[in-house]
PDB file of C-alpha atoms in Angstrom:
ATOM      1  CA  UNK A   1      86.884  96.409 101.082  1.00  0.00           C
ATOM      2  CA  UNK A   2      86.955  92.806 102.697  1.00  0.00           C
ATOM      3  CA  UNK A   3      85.323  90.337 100.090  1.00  0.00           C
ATOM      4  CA  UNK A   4      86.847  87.516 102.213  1.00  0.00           C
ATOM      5  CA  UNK A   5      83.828  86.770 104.109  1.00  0.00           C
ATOM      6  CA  UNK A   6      81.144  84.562 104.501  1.00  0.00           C
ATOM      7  CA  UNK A   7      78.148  87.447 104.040  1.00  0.00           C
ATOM      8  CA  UNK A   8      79.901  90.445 102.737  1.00  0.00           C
ATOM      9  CA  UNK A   9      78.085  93.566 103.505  1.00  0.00           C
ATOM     10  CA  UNK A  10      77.795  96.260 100.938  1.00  0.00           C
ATOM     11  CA  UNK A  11      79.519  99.286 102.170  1.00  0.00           C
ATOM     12  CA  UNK A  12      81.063  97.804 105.257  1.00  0.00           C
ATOM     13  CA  UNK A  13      83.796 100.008 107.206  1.00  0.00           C
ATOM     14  CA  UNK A  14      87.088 100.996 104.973  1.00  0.00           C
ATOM     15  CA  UNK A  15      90.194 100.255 106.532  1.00  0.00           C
ATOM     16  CA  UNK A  16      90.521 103.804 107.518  1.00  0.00           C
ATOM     17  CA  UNK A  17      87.178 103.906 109.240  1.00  0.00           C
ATOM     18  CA  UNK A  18      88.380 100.711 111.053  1.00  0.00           C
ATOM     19  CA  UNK A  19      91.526 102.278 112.450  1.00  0.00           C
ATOM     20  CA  UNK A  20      89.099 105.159 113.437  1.00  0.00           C
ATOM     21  CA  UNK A  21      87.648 102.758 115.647  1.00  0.00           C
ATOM     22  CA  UNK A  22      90.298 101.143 116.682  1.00  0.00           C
ATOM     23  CA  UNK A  23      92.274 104.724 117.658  1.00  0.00           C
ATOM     24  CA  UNK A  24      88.895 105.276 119.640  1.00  0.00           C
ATOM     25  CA  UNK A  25      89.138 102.514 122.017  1.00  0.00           C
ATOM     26  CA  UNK A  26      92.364 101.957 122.360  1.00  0.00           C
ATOM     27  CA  UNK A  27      93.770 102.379 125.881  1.00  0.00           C
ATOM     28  CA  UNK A  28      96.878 100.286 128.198  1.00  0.00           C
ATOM     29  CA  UNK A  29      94.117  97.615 128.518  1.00  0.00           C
ATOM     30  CA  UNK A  30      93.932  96.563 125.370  1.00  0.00           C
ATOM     31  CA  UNK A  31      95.429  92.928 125.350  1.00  0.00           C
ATOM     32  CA  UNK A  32      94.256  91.266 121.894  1.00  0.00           C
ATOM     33  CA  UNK A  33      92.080  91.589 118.934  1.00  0.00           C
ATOM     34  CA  UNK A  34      90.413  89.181 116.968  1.00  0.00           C
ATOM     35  CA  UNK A  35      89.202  88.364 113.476  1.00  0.00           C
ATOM     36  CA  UNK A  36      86.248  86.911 113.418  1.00  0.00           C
ATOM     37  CA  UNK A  37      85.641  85.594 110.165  1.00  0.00           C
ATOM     38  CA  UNK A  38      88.260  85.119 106.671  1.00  0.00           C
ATOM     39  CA  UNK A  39      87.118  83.121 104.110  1.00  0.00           C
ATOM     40  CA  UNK A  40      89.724  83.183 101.866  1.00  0.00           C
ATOM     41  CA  UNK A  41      87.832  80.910  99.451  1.00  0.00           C
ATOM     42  CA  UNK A  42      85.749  83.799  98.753  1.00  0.00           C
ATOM     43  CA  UNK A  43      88.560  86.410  98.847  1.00  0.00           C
ATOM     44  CA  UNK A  44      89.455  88.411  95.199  1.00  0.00           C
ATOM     45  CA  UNK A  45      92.778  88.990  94.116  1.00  0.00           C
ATOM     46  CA  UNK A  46      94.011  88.330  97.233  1.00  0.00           C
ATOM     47  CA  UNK A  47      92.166  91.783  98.636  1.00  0.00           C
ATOM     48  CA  UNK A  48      91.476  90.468 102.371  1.00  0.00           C
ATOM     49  CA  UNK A  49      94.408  88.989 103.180  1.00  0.00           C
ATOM     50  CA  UNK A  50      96.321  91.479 101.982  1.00  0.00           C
ATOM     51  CA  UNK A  51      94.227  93.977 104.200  1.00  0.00           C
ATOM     52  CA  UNK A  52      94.786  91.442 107.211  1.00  0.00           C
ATOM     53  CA  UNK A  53      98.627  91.469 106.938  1.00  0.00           C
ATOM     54  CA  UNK A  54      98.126  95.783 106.770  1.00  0.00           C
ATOM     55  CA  UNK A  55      95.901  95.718 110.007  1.00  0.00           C
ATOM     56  CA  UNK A  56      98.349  93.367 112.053  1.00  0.00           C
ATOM     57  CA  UNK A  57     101.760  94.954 111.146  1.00  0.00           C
ATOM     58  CA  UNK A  58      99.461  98.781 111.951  1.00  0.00           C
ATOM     59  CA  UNK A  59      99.055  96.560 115.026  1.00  0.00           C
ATOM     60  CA  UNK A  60     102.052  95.636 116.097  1.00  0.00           C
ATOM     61  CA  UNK A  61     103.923  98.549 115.218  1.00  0.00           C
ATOM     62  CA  UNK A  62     100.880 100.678 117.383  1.00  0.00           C
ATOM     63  CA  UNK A  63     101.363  98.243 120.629  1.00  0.00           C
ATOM     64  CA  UNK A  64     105.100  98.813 119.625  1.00  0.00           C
ATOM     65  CA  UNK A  65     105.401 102.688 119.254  1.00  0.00           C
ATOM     66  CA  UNK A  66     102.993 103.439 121.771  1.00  0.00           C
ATOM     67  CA  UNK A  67     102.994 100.454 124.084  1.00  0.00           C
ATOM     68  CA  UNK A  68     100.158  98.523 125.484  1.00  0.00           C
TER      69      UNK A  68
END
């Protein structure tokens, strides 16, 4: 799902699974979230960062429709 990465891992979590996650522990303290690691040397077809921009703009629009 993410080739973009130093050591990708075969079957590493799907976008949905991460936004499983993400829905789990969100809560009013949530104040950031990082990315740890994006090589985009190593990315396909542009696959990663295309994934990236997805997971910010879910981002933004959750801290937006929901709030913090």
């Amino acid at each position: 799902f993410f080739p973009g990465v130093a050591q990708p891992e075969p079957f590493g979590l799907s976008p949905a699974e991460t936004l499983m996650c993400l829905d789990a522990i969100w809560s009013q303290k949530v104040r950031g979230f990082a990315i740890s690691e994006f090589v985009p040397a190593h990315d396909r077809r542009d696959q990663s960062l295309a994934t990236l921009v997805w997971l910010a703009e879910w981002l933004f629009l959750r801290i937006h429709e929901k709030g913090r």
